[in-house]
XYZ file of C-alpha atoms in Angstrom:
635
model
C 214.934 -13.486 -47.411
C 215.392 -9.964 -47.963
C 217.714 -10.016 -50.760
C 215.155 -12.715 -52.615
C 212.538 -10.792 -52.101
C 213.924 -8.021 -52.887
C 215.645 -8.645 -56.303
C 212.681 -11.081 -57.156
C 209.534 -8.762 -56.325
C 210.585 -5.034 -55.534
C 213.318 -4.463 -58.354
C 210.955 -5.934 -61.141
C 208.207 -3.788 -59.671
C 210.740 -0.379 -59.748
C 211.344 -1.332 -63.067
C 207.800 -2.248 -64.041
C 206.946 1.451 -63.124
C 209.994 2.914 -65.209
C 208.922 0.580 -68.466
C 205.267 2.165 -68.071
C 206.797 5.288 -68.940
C 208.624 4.313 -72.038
C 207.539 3.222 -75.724
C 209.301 1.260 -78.447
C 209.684 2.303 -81.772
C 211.795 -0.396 -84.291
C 215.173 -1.354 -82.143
C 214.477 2.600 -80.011
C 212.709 2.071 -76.553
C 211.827 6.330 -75.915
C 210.580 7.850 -72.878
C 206.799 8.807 -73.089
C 206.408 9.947 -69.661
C 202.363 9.401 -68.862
C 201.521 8.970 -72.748
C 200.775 4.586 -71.994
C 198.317 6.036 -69.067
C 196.640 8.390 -70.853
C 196.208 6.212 -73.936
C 194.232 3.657 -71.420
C 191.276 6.243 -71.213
C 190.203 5.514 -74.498
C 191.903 2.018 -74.897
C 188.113 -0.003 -75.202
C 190.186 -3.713 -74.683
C 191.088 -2.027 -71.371
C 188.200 -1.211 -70.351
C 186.633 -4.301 -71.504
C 189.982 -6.222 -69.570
C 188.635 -4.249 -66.491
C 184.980 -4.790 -66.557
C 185.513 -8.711 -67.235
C 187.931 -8.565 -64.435
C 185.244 -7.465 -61.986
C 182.700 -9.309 -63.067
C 184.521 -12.457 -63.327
C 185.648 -11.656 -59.084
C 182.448 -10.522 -57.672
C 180.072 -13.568 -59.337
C 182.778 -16.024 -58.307
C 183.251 -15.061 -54.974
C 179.857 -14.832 -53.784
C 179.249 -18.889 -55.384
C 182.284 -20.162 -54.073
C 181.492 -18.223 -50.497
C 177.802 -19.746 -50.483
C 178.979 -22.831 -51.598
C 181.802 -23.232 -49.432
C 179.831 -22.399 -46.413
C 177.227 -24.841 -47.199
C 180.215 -27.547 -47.448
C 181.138 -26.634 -44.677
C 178.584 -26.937 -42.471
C 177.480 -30.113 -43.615
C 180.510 -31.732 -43.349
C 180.954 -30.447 -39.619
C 177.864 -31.477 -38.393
C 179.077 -35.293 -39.744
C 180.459 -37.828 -37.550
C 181.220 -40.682 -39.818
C 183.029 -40.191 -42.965
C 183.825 -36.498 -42.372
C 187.975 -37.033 -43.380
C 186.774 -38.900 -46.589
C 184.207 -36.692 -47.794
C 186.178 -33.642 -46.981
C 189.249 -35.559 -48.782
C 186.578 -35.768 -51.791
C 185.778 -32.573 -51.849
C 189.314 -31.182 -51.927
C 190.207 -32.755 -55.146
C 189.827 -29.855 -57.697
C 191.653 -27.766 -55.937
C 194.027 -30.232 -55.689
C 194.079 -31.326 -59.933
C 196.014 -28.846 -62.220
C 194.541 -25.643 -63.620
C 195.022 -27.404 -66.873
C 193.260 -30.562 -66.430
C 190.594 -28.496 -64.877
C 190.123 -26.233 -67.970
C 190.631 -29.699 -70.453
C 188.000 -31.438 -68.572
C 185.017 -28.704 -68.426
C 186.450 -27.371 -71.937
C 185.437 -30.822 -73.428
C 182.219 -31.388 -70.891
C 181.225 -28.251 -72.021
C 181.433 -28.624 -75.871
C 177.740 -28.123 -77.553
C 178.349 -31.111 -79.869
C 180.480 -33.253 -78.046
C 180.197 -32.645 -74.765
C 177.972 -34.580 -71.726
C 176.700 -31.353 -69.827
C 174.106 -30.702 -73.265
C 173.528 -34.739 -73.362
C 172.574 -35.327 -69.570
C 170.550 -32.161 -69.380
C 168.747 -32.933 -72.374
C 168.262 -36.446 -71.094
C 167.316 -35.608 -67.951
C 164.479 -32.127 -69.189
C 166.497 -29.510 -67.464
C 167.944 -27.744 -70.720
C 164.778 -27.706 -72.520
C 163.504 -26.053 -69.183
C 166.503 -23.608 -68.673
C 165.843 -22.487 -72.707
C 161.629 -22.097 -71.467
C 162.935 -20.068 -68.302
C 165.151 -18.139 -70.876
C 168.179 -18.697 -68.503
C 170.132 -19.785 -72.105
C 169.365 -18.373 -75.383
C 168.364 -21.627 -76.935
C 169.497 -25.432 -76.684
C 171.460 -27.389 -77.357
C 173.274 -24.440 -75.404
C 176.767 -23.269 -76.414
C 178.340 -22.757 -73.193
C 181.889 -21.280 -74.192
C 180.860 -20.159 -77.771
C 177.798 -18.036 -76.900
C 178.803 -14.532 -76.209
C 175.882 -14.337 -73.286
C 177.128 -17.761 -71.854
C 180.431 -17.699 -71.840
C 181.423 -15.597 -68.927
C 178.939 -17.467 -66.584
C 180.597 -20.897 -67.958
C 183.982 -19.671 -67.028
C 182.550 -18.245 -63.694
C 181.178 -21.695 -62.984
C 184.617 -23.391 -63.825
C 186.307 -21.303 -61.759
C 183.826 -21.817 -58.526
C 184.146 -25.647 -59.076
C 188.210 -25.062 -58.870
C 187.631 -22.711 -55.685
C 184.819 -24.231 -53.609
C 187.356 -26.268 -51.820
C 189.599 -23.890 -50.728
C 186.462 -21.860 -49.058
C 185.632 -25.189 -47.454
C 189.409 -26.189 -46.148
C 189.442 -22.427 -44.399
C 185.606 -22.588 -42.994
C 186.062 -26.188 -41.454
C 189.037 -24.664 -39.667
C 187.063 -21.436 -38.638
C 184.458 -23.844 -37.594
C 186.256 -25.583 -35.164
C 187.394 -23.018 -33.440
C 183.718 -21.730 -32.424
C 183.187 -22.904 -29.101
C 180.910 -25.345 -28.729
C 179.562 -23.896 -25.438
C 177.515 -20.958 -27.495
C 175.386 -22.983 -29.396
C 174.530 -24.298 -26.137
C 173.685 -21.706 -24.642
C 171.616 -20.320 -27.689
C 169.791 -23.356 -27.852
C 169.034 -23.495 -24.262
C 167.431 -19.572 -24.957
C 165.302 -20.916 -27.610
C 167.036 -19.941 -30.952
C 166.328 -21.334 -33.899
C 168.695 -23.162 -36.372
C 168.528 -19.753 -38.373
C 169.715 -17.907 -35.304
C 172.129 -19.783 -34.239
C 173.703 -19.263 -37.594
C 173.722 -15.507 -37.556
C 174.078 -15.529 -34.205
C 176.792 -17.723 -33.794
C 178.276 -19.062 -36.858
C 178.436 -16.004 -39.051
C 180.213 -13.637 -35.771
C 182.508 -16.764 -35.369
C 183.642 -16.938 -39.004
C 183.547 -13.417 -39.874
C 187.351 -13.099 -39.453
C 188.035 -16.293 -41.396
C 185.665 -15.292 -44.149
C 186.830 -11.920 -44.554
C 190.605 -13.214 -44.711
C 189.777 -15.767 -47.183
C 187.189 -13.777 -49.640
C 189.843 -11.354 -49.506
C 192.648 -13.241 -50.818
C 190.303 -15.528 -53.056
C 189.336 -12.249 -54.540
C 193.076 -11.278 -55.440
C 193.897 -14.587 -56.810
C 191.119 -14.407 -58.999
C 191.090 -10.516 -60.006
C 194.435 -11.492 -61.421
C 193.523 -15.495 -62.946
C 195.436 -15.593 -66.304
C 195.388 -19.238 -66.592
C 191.851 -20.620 -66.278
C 190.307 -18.272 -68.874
C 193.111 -18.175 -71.465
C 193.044 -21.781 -71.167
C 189.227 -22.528 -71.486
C 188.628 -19.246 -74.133
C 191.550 -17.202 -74.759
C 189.442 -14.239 -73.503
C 186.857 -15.215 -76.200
C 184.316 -14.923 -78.418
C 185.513 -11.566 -79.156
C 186.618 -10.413 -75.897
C 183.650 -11.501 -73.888
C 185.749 -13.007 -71.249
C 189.155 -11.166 -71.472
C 190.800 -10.134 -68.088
C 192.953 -7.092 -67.771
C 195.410 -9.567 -67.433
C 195.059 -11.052 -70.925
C 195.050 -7.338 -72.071
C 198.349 -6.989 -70.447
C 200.082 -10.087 -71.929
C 198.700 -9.160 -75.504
C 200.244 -6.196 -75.476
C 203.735 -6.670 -73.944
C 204.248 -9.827 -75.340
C 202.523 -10.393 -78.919
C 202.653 -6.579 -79.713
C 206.037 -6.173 -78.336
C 204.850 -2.875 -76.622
C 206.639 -3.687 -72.855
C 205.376 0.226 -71.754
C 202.189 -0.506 -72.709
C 201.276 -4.037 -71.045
C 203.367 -2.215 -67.739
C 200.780 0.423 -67.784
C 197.985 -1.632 -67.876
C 198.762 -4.086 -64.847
C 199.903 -0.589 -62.986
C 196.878 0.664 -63.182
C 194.670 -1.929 -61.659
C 197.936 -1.434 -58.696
C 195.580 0.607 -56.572
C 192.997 -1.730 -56.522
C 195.269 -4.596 -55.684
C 196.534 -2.598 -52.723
C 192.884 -1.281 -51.403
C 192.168 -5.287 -50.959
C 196.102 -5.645 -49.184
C 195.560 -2.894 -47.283
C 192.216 -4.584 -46.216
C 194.183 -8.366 -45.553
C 197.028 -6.121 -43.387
C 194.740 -4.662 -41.531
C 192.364 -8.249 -40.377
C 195.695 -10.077 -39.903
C 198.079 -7.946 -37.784
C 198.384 -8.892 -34.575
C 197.357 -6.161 -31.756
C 199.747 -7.251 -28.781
C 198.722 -4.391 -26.553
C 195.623 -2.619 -25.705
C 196.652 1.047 -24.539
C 193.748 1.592 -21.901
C 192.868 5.482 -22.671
C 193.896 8.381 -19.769
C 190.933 9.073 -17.314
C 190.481 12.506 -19.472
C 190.204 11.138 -22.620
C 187.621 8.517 -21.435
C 184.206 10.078 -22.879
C 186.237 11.045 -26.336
C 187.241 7.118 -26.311
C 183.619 5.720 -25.551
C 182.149 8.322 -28.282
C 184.779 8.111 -30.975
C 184.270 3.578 -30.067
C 180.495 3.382 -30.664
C 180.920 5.927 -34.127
C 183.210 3.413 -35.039
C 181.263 0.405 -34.389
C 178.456 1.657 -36.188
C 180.691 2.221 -39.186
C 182.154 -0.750 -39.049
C 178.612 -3.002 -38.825
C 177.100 -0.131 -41.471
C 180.428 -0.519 -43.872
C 179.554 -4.569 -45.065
C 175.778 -3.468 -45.969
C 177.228 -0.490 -48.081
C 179.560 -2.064 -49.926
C 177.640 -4.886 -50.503
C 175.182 -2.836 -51.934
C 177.869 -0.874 -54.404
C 179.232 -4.321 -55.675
C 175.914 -5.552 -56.290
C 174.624 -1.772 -58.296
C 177.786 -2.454 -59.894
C 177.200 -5.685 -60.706
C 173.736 -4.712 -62.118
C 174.940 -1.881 -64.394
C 178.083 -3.950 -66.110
C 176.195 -7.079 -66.229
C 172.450 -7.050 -66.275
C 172.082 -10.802 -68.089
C 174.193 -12.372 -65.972
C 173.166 -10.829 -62.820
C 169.177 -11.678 -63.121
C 170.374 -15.652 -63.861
C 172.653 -15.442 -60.904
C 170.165 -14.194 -58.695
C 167.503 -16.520 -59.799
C 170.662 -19.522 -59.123
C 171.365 -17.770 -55.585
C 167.989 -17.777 -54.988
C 167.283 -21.466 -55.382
C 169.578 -22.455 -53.600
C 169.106 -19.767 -50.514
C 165.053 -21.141 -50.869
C 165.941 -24.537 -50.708
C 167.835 -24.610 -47.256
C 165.549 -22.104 -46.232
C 162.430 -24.440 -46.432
C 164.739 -27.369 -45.007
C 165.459 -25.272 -42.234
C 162.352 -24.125 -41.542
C 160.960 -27.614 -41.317
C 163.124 -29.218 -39.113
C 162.746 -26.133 -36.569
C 158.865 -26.499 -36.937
C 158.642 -30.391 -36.357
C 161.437 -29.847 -33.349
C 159.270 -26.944 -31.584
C 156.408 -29.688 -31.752
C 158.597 -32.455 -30.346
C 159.074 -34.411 -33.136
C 162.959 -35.196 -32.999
C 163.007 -38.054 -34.889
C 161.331 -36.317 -37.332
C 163.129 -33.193 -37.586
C 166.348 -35.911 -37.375
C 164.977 -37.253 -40.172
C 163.738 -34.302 -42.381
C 167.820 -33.080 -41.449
C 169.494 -36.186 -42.187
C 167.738 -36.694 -45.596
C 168.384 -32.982 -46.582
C 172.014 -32.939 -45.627
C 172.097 -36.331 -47.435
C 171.007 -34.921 -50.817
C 172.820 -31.689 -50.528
C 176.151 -33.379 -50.187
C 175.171 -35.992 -52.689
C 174.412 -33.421 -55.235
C 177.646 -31.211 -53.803
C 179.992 -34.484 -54.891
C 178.140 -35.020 -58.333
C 179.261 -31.474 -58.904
C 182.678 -31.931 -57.788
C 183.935 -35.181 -59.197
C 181.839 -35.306 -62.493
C 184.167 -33.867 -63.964
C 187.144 -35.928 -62.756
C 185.201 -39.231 -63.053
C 184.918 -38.084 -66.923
C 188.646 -37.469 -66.852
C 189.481 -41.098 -65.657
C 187.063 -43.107 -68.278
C 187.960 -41.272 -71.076
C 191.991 -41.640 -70.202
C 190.797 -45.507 -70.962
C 188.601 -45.123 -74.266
C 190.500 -46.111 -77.591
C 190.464 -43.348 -80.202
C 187.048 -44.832 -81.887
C 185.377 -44.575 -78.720
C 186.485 -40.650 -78.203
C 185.510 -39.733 -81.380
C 182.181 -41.798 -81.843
C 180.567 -41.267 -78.584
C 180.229 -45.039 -77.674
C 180.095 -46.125 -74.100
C 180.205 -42.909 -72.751
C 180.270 -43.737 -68.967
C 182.079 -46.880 -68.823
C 184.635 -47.139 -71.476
C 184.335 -50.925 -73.357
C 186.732 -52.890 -73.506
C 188.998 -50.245 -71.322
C 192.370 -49.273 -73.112
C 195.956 -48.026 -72.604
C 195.951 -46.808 -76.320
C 195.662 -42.595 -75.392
C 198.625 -43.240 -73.040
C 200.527 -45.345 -75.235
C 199.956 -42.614 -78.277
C 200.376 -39.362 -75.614
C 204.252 -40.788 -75.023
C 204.301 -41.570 -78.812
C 203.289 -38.203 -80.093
C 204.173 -35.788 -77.863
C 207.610 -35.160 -75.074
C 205.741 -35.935 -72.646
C 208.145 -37.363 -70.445
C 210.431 -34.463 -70.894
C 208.033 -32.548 -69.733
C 207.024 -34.463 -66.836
C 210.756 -34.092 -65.474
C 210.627 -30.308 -66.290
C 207.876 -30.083 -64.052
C 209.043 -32.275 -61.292
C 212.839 -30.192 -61.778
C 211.004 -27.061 -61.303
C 208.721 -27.577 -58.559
C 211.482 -29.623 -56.256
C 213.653 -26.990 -56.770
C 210.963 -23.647 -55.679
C 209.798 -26.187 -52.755
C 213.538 -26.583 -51.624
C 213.983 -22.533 -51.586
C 210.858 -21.463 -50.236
C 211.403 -24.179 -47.096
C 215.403 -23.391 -46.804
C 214.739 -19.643 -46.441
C 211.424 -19.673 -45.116
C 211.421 -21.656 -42.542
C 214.512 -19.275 -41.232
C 213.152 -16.283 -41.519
C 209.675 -17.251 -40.209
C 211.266 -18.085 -37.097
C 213.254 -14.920 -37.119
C 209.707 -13.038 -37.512
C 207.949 -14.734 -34.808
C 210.443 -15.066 -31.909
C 213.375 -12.524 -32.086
C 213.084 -8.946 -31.589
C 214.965 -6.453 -34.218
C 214.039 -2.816 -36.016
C 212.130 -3.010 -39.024
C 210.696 -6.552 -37.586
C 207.011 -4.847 -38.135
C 207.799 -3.726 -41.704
C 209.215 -6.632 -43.266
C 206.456 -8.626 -41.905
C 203.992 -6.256 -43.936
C 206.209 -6.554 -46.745
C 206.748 -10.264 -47.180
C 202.548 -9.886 -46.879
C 202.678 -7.747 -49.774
C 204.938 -9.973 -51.534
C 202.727 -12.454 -51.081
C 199.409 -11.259 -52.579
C 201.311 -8.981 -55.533
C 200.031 -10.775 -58.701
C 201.887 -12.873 -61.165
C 200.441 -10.104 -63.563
C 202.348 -7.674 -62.489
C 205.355 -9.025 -62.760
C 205.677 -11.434 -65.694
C 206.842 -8.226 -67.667
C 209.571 -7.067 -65.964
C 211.218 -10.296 -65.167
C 210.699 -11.199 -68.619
C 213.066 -8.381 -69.706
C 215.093 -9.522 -66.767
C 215.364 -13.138 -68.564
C 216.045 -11.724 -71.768
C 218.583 -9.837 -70.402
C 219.955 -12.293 -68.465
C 219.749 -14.624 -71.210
C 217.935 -17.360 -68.805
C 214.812 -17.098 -71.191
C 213.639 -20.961 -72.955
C 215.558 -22.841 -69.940
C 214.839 -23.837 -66.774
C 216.379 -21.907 -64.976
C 214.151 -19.049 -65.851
C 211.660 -20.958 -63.446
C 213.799 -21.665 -61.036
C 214.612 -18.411 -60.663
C 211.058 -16.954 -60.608
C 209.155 -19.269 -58.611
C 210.163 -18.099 -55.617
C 208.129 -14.792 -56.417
C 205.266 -16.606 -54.931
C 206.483 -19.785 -53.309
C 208.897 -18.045 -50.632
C 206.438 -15.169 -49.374
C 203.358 -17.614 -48.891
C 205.784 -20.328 -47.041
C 206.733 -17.430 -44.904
C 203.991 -15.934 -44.312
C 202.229 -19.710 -42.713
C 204.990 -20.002 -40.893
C 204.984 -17.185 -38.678
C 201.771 -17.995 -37.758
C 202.675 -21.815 -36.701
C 205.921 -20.910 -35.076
C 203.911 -18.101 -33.244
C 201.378 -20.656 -31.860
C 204.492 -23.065 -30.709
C 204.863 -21.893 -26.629
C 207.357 -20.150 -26.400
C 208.663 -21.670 -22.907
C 210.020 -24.570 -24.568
C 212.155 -22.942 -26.245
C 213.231 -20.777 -23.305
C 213.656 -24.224 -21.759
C 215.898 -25.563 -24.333
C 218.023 -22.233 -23.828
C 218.714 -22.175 -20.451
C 220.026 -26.198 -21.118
C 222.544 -24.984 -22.798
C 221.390 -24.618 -26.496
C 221.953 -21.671 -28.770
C 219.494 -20.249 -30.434
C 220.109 -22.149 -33.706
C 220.055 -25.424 -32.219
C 216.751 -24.527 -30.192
C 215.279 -24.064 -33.892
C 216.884 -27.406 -35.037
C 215.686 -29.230 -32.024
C 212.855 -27.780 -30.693
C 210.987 -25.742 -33.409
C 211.243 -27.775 -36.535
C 210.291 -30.870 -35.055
C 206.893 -29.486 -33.380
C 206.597 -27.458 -36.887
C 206.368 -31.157 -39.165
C 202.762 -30.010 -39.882
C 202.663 -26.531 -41.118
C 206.206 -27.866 -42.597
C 204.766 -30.610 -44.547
C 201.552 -27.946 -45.311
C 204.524 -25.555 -46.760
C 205.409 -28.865 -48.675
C 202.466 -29.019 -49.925
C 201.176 -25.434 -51.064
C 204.491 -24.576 -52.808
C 205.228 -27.947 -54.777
C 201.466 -27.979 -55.871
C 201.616 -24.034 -56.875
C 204.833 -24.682 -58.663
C 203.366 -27.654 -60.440
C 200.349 -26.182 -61.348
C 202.627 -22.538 -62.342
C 201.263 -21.746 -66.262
C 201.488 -17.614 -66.640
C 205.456 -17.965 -65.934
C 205.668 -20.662 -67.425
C 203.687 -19.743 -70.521
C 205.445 -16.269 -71.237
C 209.178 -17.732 -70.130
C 209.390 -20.945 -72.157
C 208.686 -21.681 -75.925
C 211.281 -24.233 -77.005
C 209.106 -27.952 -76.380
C 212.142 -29.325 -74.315
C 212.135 -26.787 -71.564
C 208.197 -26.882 -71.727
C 206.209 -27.865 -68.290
C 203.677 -30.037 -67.949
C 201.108 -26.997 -68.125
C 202.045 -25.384 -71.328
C 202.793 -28.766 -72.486
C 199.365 -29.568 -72.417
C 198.173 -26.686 -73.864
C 200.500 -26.599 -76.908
C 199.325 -29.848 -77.951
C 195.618 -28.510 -79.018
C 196.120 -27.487 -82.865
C 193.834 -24.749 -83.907
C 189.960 -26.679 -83.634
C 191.710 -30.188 -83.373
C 191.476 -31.746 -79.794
C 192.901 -34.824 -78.368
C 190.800 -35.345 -76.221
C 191.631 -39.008 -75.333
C 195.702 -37.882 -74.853
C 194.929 -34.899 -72.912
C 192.224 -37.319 -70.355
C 195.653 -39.857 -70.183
C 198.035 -36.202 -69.265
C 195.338 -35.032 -67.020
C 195.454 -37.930 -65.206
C 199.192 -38.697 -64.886
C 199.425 -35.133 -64.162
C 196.680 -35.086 -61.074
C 197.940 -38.395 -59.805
C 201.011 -37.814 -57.826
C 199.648 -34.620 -56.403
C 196.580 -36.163 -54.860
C 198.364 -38.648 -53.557
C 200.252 -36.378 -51.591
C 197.584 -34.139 -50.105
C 195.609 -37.701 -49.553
C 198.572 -38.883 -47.587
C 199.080 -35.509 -45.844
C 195.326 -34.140 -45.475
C 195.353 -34.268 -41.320
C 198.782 -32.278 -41.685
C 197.435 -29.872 -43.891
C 194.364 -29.059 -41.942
C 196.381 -28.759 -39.090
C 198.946 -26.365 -40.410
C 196.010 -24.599 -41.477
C 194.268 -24.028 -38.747
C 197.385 -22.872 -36.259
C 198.949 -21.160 -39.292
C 196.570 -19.662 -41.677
C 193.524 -19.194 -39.636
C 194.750 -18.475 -36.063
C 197.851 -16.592 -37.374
């Protein structure tokens, strides 16, 4: 594990720092020392790259966190139903990044698409053009330079919504059930019992996941270059994208180093953060008798900080927020605020009419409202997927003429039959499958080894490595895809792939590792002290005793890693250019041809894509949760 992650993630980053300092000029890379840094301060794409970046995080993260919550809570206050619906709901995470940017790409168009047609239908576009919320209708979602960062920010919440959900279910179920007993039997109020209860009991769960939702998508490459390009202009351009253009079109490696170096510190601020909320304190020094009053002062200083600290940051982001982006931020708070108003009033009716003694009422007034907030939750979630499936089944006249729109008629296998005509896409299909087998493989081989190692044996540098695999973990595809490009190259692995299979593990093996320390750490340890004093050694303890009690956060491994690796586009993007090494990602993406979309082929790949995946987390959902909750969460 070491030596992977190492040579994978450590060396390229050593070398990413020495290529920051260099420049190329014709066949002549020269030393520049600081020269790529301190072009950056007047570099306006950068700072553009940077702002976008921010933007892009902060909006998405506070949706997806309201959202998911909301989810959440609705779905653990269900009885019946709760595995389906929650099933439901974790499709788009689930689907491809690709299909997810095909689908909302076409959804979205101002001609073609059904978001302009069943808001005009239905009177809320004309009213969102009154309420000056768009500039004028029919609206041009990813073509209007004030819409198009809010469209991609809405894209990017339907992908993450799940996730949030997933990792608040867990958090929910570990709140005991006892305190909102007790609160109730004190007289608190739905709303109080929430802050009360709920919020204190998830606060470590939400931190850890807005934390690490907020890395993944400070650094999302994929989604936007696949929906815009970082267009119009460079409305919507990540640092990322700023990176990629110039190490890889312009050829300037020093330059694109410098750029994902740079946005290093922030990266590590937010790791630093994650460290911190997941390490485990095993012992609680008590402090001496002469120390005590320093302890109980320098304790409540800190407490106040730390209650004080989430007001004043949340204050920064949102001046921030204000000053970078004052359209978008009056149209998300008017958004926010609809939604916040609307449970609000819900709430406040069903604690009026149960303070009077109407509880068939208030069950009522609950049941209705949780009734059309997950309706309207699941229209949000699998419109876009049900539009995937009909269209896969529309012949070409139907695609381009708009007929039968919801229901294709008569239903046809002509976009699948002319997607395996037209394009490799069974080569790329076995690419993919190649690719992702192989990463899965690695990352549960070493993994699964060295998590053990990590969570039962005792050795120097046990503490440190742990931190570092961490690291590992979290470090961005960004910063990376430029060093082990001139790895490749050098290597001469590039347009094969074995470039992938050598690359993957970058983020495959750290993640596997890093869930299973928590899961083997929640295993009791006795049976395994058991299984020693039979007789066993320690590797046939692990053989016998661990892996079989690990199946779920095994099969959640699984899971994660083969759906990452599927799913894998920056990599594969920058890595692969020849059509037979393609994977199923790029694949996709290379068959759009300047403004000419086929849309009927790409419905048929987007659904042969999604397919075998959901099966998999369908068939392995109570796994997953589980390995969640004993890995992820309580680890």
């Amino acid at each position: 594990m070491a030596v992977l992650v190492g040579s994978l993630v450590l060396v390229p980053i050593a070398r990413s720092i020495v290529t920051s300092a260099t420049e190329r000029h014709g066949q002549d890379t020269v030393f520049v020392g600081l020269d790529n840094y301190l072009a950056l301060v007047g570099d306006e794409q950068f700072h553009t790259g940077v702002v976008n970046s921010f933007v892009f995080t902060a909006y998405a993260e506070v949706f997806k966190v309201v959202l998911g919550l909301s989810a959440a809570l609705l779905l653990h206050q269900r009885r019946r139903g709760r595995a389906v619906l929650t099933g439901l709901l974790l499709v788009p995470w689930v689907v491809p990044t690709v299909v997810t940017a095909f689908s909302w790409r076409a959804l979205l168009d101002p001609i073609f698409g059904s978001v302009n047609t069943l808001l005009t239908a239905t009177g809320i576009g004309p009213l969102l053009a009154s309420a000056h919320l768009v500039d004028s209708w029919p609206a041009g979602w990813l073509s209007d330079p004030s819409l198009a960062m809010p469209s991609v920010i809405l894209v990017n919440v339907w992908k993450g919504v799940p996730f949030f959900t997933v990792c608040f279910l867990a958090g929910l179920k570990a709140i005991p059930a006892d305190l909102y007993e007790a609160a109730t039997i004190d007289g608190a109020s739905s709303l109080q019992r929430f802050t009360h209860v709920t919020l204190p009991g998830l606060r470590h769960v939400l931190t850890v996941t807005v934390t690490l939702s907020s890395i993944w998508t400070f650094n999302n490459f994929d989604l936007v270059w696949l929906l815009t390009q970082g267009g119009p202009g460079d409305v919507t351009a990540p640092y990322v994208l700023v990176a990629y253009s110039k190490a890889i079109l312009q050829l300037q490696y020093g330059a694109g180093a410098a750029v994902t170096l740079v946005m290093l510190p922030i990266i590590g601020g937010l790791v630093f953060v994650l460290v911190r909320l997941l390490r485990q304190d095993t012992t609680s020094r008590l402090p001496r008798r002469r120390q005590a009053a320093w302890w109980i002062g320098a304790r409540r200083w800190a407490g106040t900080a730390r209650r004080a600290l989430p007001w004043a940051v949340a204050a920064g982001v949102t001046g921030l927020l204000f000053w970078a982006s004052p359209e978008i931020f009056w149209k998300a708070a008017v958004v926010l605020g609809v939604i916040l108003l609307v449970a609000a009033v819900v709430g406040r009716v069903v604690s009026t009419l149960q303070s009077r003694g109407g509880r068939r009422a208030s069950s009522l007034v609950s049941g209705l409202g949780s009734g059309v907030a997950l309706a309207g939750l699941l229209f949000f979630v699998l419109g876009p997927l049900y539009w995937i499936a009909v269209t896969a089944f529309k012949s070409e006249g139907q695609v381009v003429m708009r007929t039968d729109d919801l229901w294709p008629t008569p239903w046809t296998l002509e976009q699948f039959g002319a997607l395996f005509d037209n394009q490799p896409f069974g080569r790329w299909y076995l690419n993919t499958l190649l690719a992702s087998a192989a990463s899965t493989a690695v990352a549960l081989a070493c993994a699964a080894l060295a998590a053990y190692a990590l969570a039962r044996l005792r050795f120097r540098g046990a503490q440190g490595f742990t931190v570092t695999v961490l690291l590992t973990y979290v470090m961005p595809g960004a910063l990376l895809f430029i060093p082990l490009y001139q790895m490749l190259i050098g290597a001469r692995l590039t347009d094969s792939l074995w470039s992938l299979v050598v690359t993957y593990p970058t983020f495959t093996l750290p993640f596997a590792t890093w869930l299973l320390v928590g899961y083997f750490s929640s295993i009791p340890v006795e049976l395994e002290e058991a299984a020693l004093v039979d007789g066993c050694t320690r590797l046939q303890a692990f053989g016998r005793v661990m892996l079989p009690l690990a199946k779920p956060g095994l099969l959640a491994v699984a899971l994660f890693t083969l759906t990452n690796a599927w799913n894998e586009f920056l990599f594969a993007f920058v890595f692969i250019t020849k059509d037979e090494y393609k994977t199923l990602p790029v694949g996709m993406q290379s068959m759009i041809a300047g403004d000419v979309v086929p849309q009927g082929q790409l419905a048929a790949a987007s659904l042969l894509v999604s397919i075998p995946v959901v099966i998999m987390y369908a068939l392995g959902q109570r796994f997953l949760t589980e390995g969640l909750t004993a890995g992820a969460v309580k680890g």
